[in-house]
């Protein structure tokens, strides 16, 4: 379990060393999420089309170690983009991965960039 969680480490725009192309912008549902795979990682990618913003995080919910976050409800809390796990509604910031319920769970987040209608996720490897 711990090993599964340890695969995921937050990457920032500044420390991304590779940008992995995950598809066209139109491959991702408007105001929703989708899951992509990169090496052994499942990454949830979110298209906040209302604000033209994109976010990515581990697909693994740290609460019960379920690969479900791409199917979570997205929105914002006081301007912080967030995802709520579809199983028990634990809610995470998509900016820094912190748990917005004040619990001791955290998720890894990844930078996203759009170039020529293609979506790229940044990894540090
Ligand atoms: S598995 Fe995600 S909140 Fe419980």
Coordinates of N, CA, C and O and ligand atoms in Angstrom, one line a residue:
X1 N 0.8 -1.2 0.0 CA 0.0 0.0 0.0 C 0.9 1.3 0.0 O 0.7 2.1 -0.8
X2 N 1.8 1.3 1.0 CA 2.7 2.4 1.1 C 3.5 2.6 -0.2 O 3.7 3.7 -0.7
X3 N 3.9 1.5 -0.8 CA 4.7 1.5 -2.0 C 3.9 2.2 -3.1 O 4.4 3.0 -3.9
X4 N 2.6 1.8 -3.2 CA 1.8 2.4 -4.2 C 1.7 3.9 -4.1 O 1.8 4.6 -5.1
X5 N 1.5 4.3 -2.9 CA 1.4 5.8 -2.6 C 2.7 6.5 -2.9 O 2.7 7.6 -3.4
X6 N 3.8 5.8 -2.6 CA 5.1 6.5 -2.8 C 5.5 6.7 -4.3 O 6.5 7.4 -4.5
X7 N 4.8 6.1 -5.2 CA 5.0 6.4 -6.6 C 4.7 7.8 -7.0 O 5.2 8.4 -8.0
X8 N 3.9 8.4 -6.2 CA 3.3 9.7 -6.5 C 4.0 10.8 -5.7 O 3.9 10.8 -4.5
X9 N 4.6 11.8 -6.4 CA 5.3 12.9 -5.8 C 4.9 14.2 -6.5 O 4.9 14.2 -7.8
X10 N 4.5 15.2 -5.8 CA 4.1 16.4 -6.5 C 5.2 17.0 -7.3 O 6.4 16.9 -6.9
X11 N 4.8 17.4 -8.5 CA 5.8 18.1 -9.4 C 5.2 19.5 -9.7 O 4.0 19.7 -9.7
X12 N 6.1 20.4 -9.7 CA 5.7 21.8 -10.0 C 6.2 22.1 -11.5 O 7.0 21.4 -12.1
X13 N 5.6 23.2 -12.0 CA 6.0 23.7 -13.3 C 7.6 23.8 -13.4 O 8.2 23.5 -14.4
X14 N 8.2 24.3 -12.2 CA 9.6 24.6 -12.3 C 10.5 23.3 -12.2 O 11.6 23.3 -12.7
X15 N 10.0 22.2 -11.5 CA 10.9 21.1 -11.5 C 10.5 19.9 -12.4 O 11.0 18.9 -12.4
X16 N 9.5 20.2 -13.3 CA 9.2 19.2 -14.4 C 10.3 19.0 -15.3 O 10.9 20.0 -15.8
X17 N 10.7 17.8 -15.5 CA 11.9 17.6 -16.4 C 11.4 17.0 -17.8 O 12.1 17.0 -18.7
X18 N 10.2 16.3 -17.7 CA 9.7 15.9 -19.0 C 8.2 16.3 -19.1 O 7.5 16.3 -18.1
X19 N 7.8 16.5 -20.3 CA 6.4 16.9 -20.5 C 5.8 15.8 -21.4 O 6.2 15.6 -22.5
X20 N 4.9 15.0 -20.8 CA 4.3 13.8 -21.5 C 3.0 14.2 -22.1 O 2.1 14.7 -21.5
X21 N 2.9 13.9 -23.4 CA 1.7 14.3 -24.2 C 0.6 13.3 -23.9 O 0.9 12.1 -24.1
X22 N -0.5 13.7 -23.4 CA -1.6 12.8 -23.0 C -2.8 12.8 -24.0 O -3.7 12.0 -23.8
X23 N -2.8 13.7 -24.9 CA -3.9 13.7 -25.8 C -4.3 15.1 -26.3 O -3.7 16.1 -25.9
X24 N -5.4 15.1 -27.1 CA -5.9 16.4 -27.5 C -6.8 17.0 -26.5 O -7.4 16.2 -25.7
X25 N -7.0 18.3 -26.5 CA -7.8 18.9 -25.5 C -9.3 18.4 -25.6 O -10.0 18.2 -24.6
X26 N -9.7 18.0 -26.8 CA -11.0 17.6 -27.0 C -11.2 16.1 -26.6 O -12.3 15.6 -26.5
X27 N -10.1 15.4 -26.2 CA -10.2 14.1 -25.6 C -10.7 14.1 -24.2 O -11.1 13.1 -23.6
X28 N -10.7 15.3 -23.6 CA -11.1 15.4 -22.2 C -12.4 16.1 -22.0 O -12.7 17.1 -22.6
X29 N -13.3 15.5 -21.2 CA -14.7 16.1 -21.1 C -14.6 17.5 -20.5 O -13.8 17.7 -19.6
X30 N -15.5 18.3 -21.0 CA -15.6 19.7 -20.4 C -16.1 19.6 -19.0 O -17.0 18.8 -18.6
X31 N -15.4 20.3 -18.1 CA -15.8 20.4 -16.7 C -15.8 19.0 -16.1 O -16.7 18.6 -15.3
X32 N -14.8 18.2 -16.5 CA -14.7 16.8 -15.9 C -13.3 16.3 -16.0 O -12.4 17.0 -16.3
X33 N -13.2 15.0 -15.6 CA -11.9 14.4 -15.5 C -11.8 13.2 -16.3 O -12.8 12.6 -16.7
X34 N -10.5 12.8 -16.6 CA -10.2 11.5 -17.3 C -8.9 11.0 -16.7 O -8.2 11.8 -16.1
X35 N -8.7 9.7 -16.9 CA -7.5 9.1 -16.3 C -6.6 8.7 -17.4 O -7.0 8.2 -18.5
X36 N -5.3 9.0 -17.2 CA -4.3 8.6 -18.2 C -3.2 7.8 -17.4 O -3.2 7.8 -16.2
X37 N -2.5 7.0 -18.2 CA -1.4 6.2 -17.6 C -0.1 6.7 -18.0 O 0.1 6.9 -19.2
X38 N 0.8 6.9 -17.1 CA 2.2 7.2 -17.5 C 3.1 6.3 -16.7 O 3.1 6.3 -15.4
X39 N 3.9 5.4 -17.4 CA 4.6 4.3 -16.7 C 3.7 3.6 -15.8 O 2.7 3.1 -16.1
X40 N 4.1 3.5 -14.5 CA 3.2 2.8 -13.5 C 2.2 3.7 -12.8 O 1.6 3.2 -11.8
X41 N 2.1 4.9 -13.3 CA 1.2 5.8 -12.6 C -0.1 6.1 -13.3 O -0.1 6.2 -14.5
X42 N -1.2 6.1 -12.5 CA -2.5 6.6 -13.1 C -2.6 8.1 -12.6 O -2.5 8.4 -11.4
X43 N -2.9 8.9 -13.6 CA -3.0 10.3 -13.4 C -4.4 10.8 -13.8 O -4.8 10.5 -14.9
X44 N -5.0 11.5 -12.9 CA -6.3 12.1 -13.2 C -6.1 13.5 -13.8 O -5.3 14.3 -13.3
X45 N -6.7 13.8 -14.9 CA -6.5 15.1 -15.6 C -7.9 15.8 -15.7 O -8.9 15.1 -16.1
X46 N -7.9 17.0 -15.3 CA -9.2 17.7 -15.2 C -9.2 18.9 -16.2 O -8.3 19.7 -16.2
X47 N -10.3 19.0 -16.9 CA -10.5 20.2 -17.8 C -11.6 21.1 -17.2 O -12.8 20.8 -17.2
X48 N -11.1 22.2 -16.5 CA -12.1 23.1 -16.0 C -12.4 24.1 -17.1 O -11.8 25.2 -17.2
X49 N -13.3 23.7 -18.0 CA -13.6 24.5 -19.2 C -14.2 25.9 -18.8 O -14.0 26.8 -19.6
X50 N -14.9 26.0 -17.7 CA -15.5 27.3 -17.4 C -14.4 28.3 -17.2 O -14.6 29.5 -17.5
X51 N -13.3 27.9 -16.7 CA -12.2 28.9 -16.4 C -11.0 28.7 -17.3 O -10.0 29.3 -17.1
X52 N -11.2 27.8 -18.3 CA -10.1 27.4 -19.2 C -8.8 27.0 -18.4 O -7.7 27.4 -18.7
X53 N -9.0 26.2 -17.3 CA -7.9 25.8 -16.5 C -7.8 24.3 -16.6 O -8.8 23.6 -16.7
X54 N -6.6 23.8 -16.4 CA -6.3 22.3 -16.4 C -5.6 22.0 -15.1 O -4.7 22.7 -14.7
X55 N -5.9 20.8 -14.6 CA -5.1 20.3 -13.4 C -4.9 18.8 -13.6 O -5.6 18.1 -14.3
X56 N -3.9 18.3 -12.8 CA -3.7 16.9 -12.8 C -3.2 16.5 -11.4 O -2.6 17.3 -10.7
X57 N -3.6 15.3 -11.0 CA -3.2 14.7 -9.7 C -3.2 13.2 -9.8 O -3.6 12.6 -10.8
X58 N -2.7 12.6 -8.8 CA -2.7 11.1 -8.8 C -4.2 10.7 -8.8 O -5.1 11.4 -8.2
X59 N -4.4 9.5 -9.5 CA -5.8 9.0 -9.5 C -6.1 8.3 -8.3 O -7.3 8.0 -8.0
X60 N -5.1 8.0 -7.5 CA -5.3 7.2 -6.3 C -5.8 8.0 -5.1 O -5.1 9.0 -4.7
X61 N -6.9 7.6 -4.6 CA -7.4 8.3 -3.4 C -6.7 7.7 -2.2 O -6.8 6.5 -2.0
X62 N -6.0 8.5 -1.4 CA -5.3 8.0 -0.3 C -6.1 7.5 0.9 O -5.6 6.8 1.8
X63 N -7.4 7.7 0.9 CA -8.3 7.3 2.0 C -8.4 5.8 2.0 O -8.0 5.2 3.0
X64 N -8.9 5.2 0.9 CA -9.0 3.7 0.9 C -8.2 3.1 -0.2 O -8.4 2.0 -0.6
X65 N -7.2 3.9 -0.8 CA -6.3 3.5 -1.8 C -7.1 2.9 -3.0 O -6.9 1.8 -3.5
X66 N -8.1 3.7 -3.5 CA -8.9 3.4 -4.7 C -8.5 4.3 -5.8 O -8.3 5.5 -5.6
X67 N -8.4 3.8 -7.0 CA -8.1 4.6 -8.2 C -9.4 5.2 -8.8 O -10.0 4.7 -9.7
X68 N -9.8 6.3 -8.2 CA -11.1 6.9 -8.5 C -11.1 8.4 -8.7 O -12.2 8.9 -9.1
X69 N -10.1 9.1 -8.4 CA -10.2 10.6 -8.3 C -10.6 11.2 -9.7 O -11.2 12.2 -9.7
X70 N -10.2 10.5 -10.8 CA -10.6 11.1 -12.1 C -12.1 11.2 -12.3 O -12.6 11.9 -13.1
X71 N -12.8 10.4 -11.5 CA -14.3 10.3 -11.6 C -14.9 11.2 -10.5 O -16.2 11.2 -10.3
X72 N -14.1 12.0 -9.8 CA -14.6 12.8 -8.7 C -15.3 14.1 -9.2 O -15.2 14.5 -10.4
X73 N -16.1 14.7 -8.4 CA -16.7 16.0 -8.7 C -15.7 17.1 -8.6 O -15.1 17.2 -7.5
X74 N -15.6 17.9 -9.6 CA -14.7 19.1 -9.5 C -15.5 20.4 -9.3 O -16.7 20.5 -9.5
X75 N -14.8 21.3 -8.7 CA -15.4 22.6 -8.4 C -14.3 23.5 -7.8 O -13.1 23.3 -8.0
X76 N -14.8 24.5 -7.0 CA -13.8 25.3 -6.3 C -14.3 25.6 -4.9 O -15.5 25.7 -4.7
X77 N -13.4 25.8 -4.0 CA -13.8 26.3 -2.6 C -13.0 27.6 -2.4 O -11.8 27.5 -2.4
X78 N -13.7 28.7 -2.3 CA -13.1 30.0 -2.1 C -12.0 30.2 -3.1 O -10.9 30.6 -2.7
X79 N -12.2 29.9 -4.3 CA -11.2 30.1 -5.4 C -10.2 29.0 -5.6 O -9.4 29.1 -6.5
X80 N -10.2 28.0 -4.7 CA -9.2 26.9 -4.8 C -9.9 25.8 -5.6 O -10.9 25.3 -5.2
X81 N -9.3 25.4 -6.8 CA -9.9 24.3 -7.5 C -9.7 23.0 -6.7 O -8.7 22.8 -6.1
X82 N -10.8 22.2 -6.8 CA -10.8 21.0 -5.9 C -11.4 19.9 -6.6 O -12.2 20.0 -7.6
X83 N -11.1 18.7 -6.1 CA -11.8 17.5 -6.5 C -12.3 16.7 -5.3 O -11.6 16.7 -4.3
X84 N -13.6 16.2 -5.3 CA -14.1 15.4 -4.2 C -14.1 14.0 -4.7 O -14.6 13.7 -5.8
X85 N -13.5 13.1 -3.9 CA -13.5 11.7 -4.2 C -15.0 11.2 -4.4 O -15.8 11.5 -3.5
X86 N -15.2 10.4 -5.4 CA -16.6 9.9 -5.6 C -17.0 8.9 -4.5 O -18.2 8.7 -4.4
X87 N -16.1 8.3 -3.8 CA -16.5 7.3 -2.8 C -17.0 7.9 -1.5 O -18.1 7.6 -1.0
X88 N -16.1 8.7 -0.8 CA -16.5 9.2 0.5 C -16.4 10.7 0.6 O -16.4 11.3 1.7
X89 N -16.2 11.3 -0.6 CA -16.3 12.8 -0.7 C -15.1 13.5 0.0 O -15.3 14.7 0.3
X90 N -14.0 12.9 0.3 CA -12.9 13.6 0.8 C -12.4 14.5 -0.3 O -12.4 14.1 -1.5
X91 N -12.1 15.8 0.0 CA -11.9 16.8 -1.0 C -10.5 17.3 -0.9 O -9.9 17.6 0.1
X92 N -9.9 17.5 -2.1 CA -8.5 17.8 -2.2 C -8.3 19.1 -3.1 O -9.0 19.2 -4.1
X93 N -7.4 19.9 -2.7 CA -7.0 21.0 -3.5 C -6.2 20.5 -4.7 O -5.3 19.7 -4.6
X94 N -6.6 21.1 -5.9 CA -5.8 20.7 -7.1 C -4.6 21.6 -7.3 O -3.8 21.4 -8.2
X95 N -4.5 22.6 -6.4 CA -3.3 23.5 -6.5 C -2.1 22.8 -5.7 O -1.0 22.8 -6.2
X96 N -2.4 22.4 -4.5 CA -1.2 21.8 -3.7 C -1.5 20.4 -3.2 O -0.6 19.9 -2.5
X97 N -2.6 19.8 -3.5 CA -2.9 18.5 -3.1 C -3.4 18.3 -1.6 O -3.6 17.2 -1.2
X98 N -3.5 19.4 -0.9 CA -3.9 19.3 0.5 C -5.3 18.8 0.6 O -6.2 19.0 -0.3
X99 N -5.7 18.3 1.8 CA -7.0 17.8 2.0 C -7.8 19.0 2.6 O -7.4 19.7 3.6
X100 N -8.9 19.4 1.9 CA -9.6 20.6 2.3 C -10.6 20.4 3.4 O -11.3 21.3 3.9
X101 N -10.7 19.1 3.9 CA -11.5 18.8 5.1 C -10.6 18.9 6.3 O -11.1 18.6 7.4
X102 N -9.4 19.2 6.2 CA -8.5 19.4 7.3 C -8.0 18.0 7.8 O -7.4 17.9 8.9
X103 N -8.1 17.0 7.0 CA -7.7 15.7 7.4 C -6.2 15.5 6.9 O -5.7 16.2 6.1
X104 N -5.7 14.4 7.4 CA -4.2 14.1 7.2 C -4.0 13.4 5.9 O -3.1 12.5 5.8
X105 N -4.7 13.7 4.9 CA -4.5 13.0 3.6 C -4.0 14.0 2.6 O -4.3 15.2 2.8
X106 N -3.2 13.6 1.7 CA -2.6 14.5 0.7 C -2.4 13.8 -0.6 O -2.2 12.6 -0.6
X107 N -2.6 14.5 -1.7 CA -2.4 13.8 -3.0 C -1.3 14.6 -3.7 O -1.0 15.8 -3.4
X108 N -0.6 13.9 -4.6 CA 0.4 14.6 -5.5 C -0.3 15.3 -6.7 O -1.3 14.7 -7.2
X109 N 0.2 16.4 -7.0 CA -0.4 17.2 -8.1 C 0.7 17.4 -9.2 O 1.9 17.4 -8.8
X110 N 0.3 17.6 -10.4 CA 1.3 17.7 -11.5 C 0.9 18.9 -12.4 O -0.3 19.2 -12.5
X111 N 1.9 19.5 -13.0 CA 1.5 20.7 -13.8 C 1.0 20.2 -15.2 O 1.4 19.1 -15.7
X112 N 0.2 21.0 -15.8 CA -0.4 20.7 -17.1 C -0.1 21.9 -18.0 O -0.2 23.1 -17.6
X113 N 0.2 21.6 -19.2 CA 0.3 22.7 -20.2 C -0.4 22.3 -21.5 O -0.4 21.1 -21.8
X114 N -0.9 23.3 -22.1 CA -1.6 23.1 -23.4 C -0.8 23.8 -24.5 O -0.5 25.0 -24.4
X115 N -0.5 23.1 -25.5 CA 0.2 23.7 -26.7 C -0.4 23.1 -27.9 O -0.5 21.9 -28.1
X116 N -0.8 24.0 -28.8 CA -1.4 23.5 -30.1 C -2.5 22.5 -29.9 O -2.6 21.5 -30.6
X117 N -3.4 22.8 -28.9 CA -4.5 22.0 -28.6 C -4.2 20.6 -28.1 O -5.0 19.7 -28.1
X118 N -2.9 20.4 -27.7 CA -2.5 19.1 -27.1 C -2.2 19.4 -25.6 O -1.8 20.4 -25.2
X119 N -2.5 18.3 -24.8 CA -2.4 18.4 -23.4 C -1.1 17.6 -22.9 O -0.9 16.5 -23.3
X120 N -0.3 18.3 -22.1 CA 1.0 17.7 -21.6 C 1.0 17.8 -20.1 O 0.6 18.8 -19.5
X121 N 1.5 16.7 -19.5 CA 1.6 16.7 -18.0 C 3.1 16.6 -17.7 O 3.9 15.9 -18.3
X122 N 3.5 17.4 -16.7 CA 4.9 17.5 -16.3 C 5.3 16.5 -15.3 O 4.5 16.3 -14.3
X123 N 6.4 15.8 -15.5 CA 6.9 14.8 -14.5 C 8.3 15.1 -14.2 O 9.0 15.7 -15.1
X124 N 8.8 14.7 -13.1 CA 10.2 14.9 -12.7 C 10.8 13.5 -12.6 O 10.4 12.8 -11.7
X125 N 11.6 13.1 -13.5 CA 12.1 11.7 -13.5 C 13.6 11.7 -13.9 O 14.1 12.6 -14.5
Ligands
LIG1 S1 -11.8 6.3 -1.0 FE1 -11.7 8.4 -1.5 S2 -12.7 9.3 0.1 FE2 -12.8 7.2 0.6

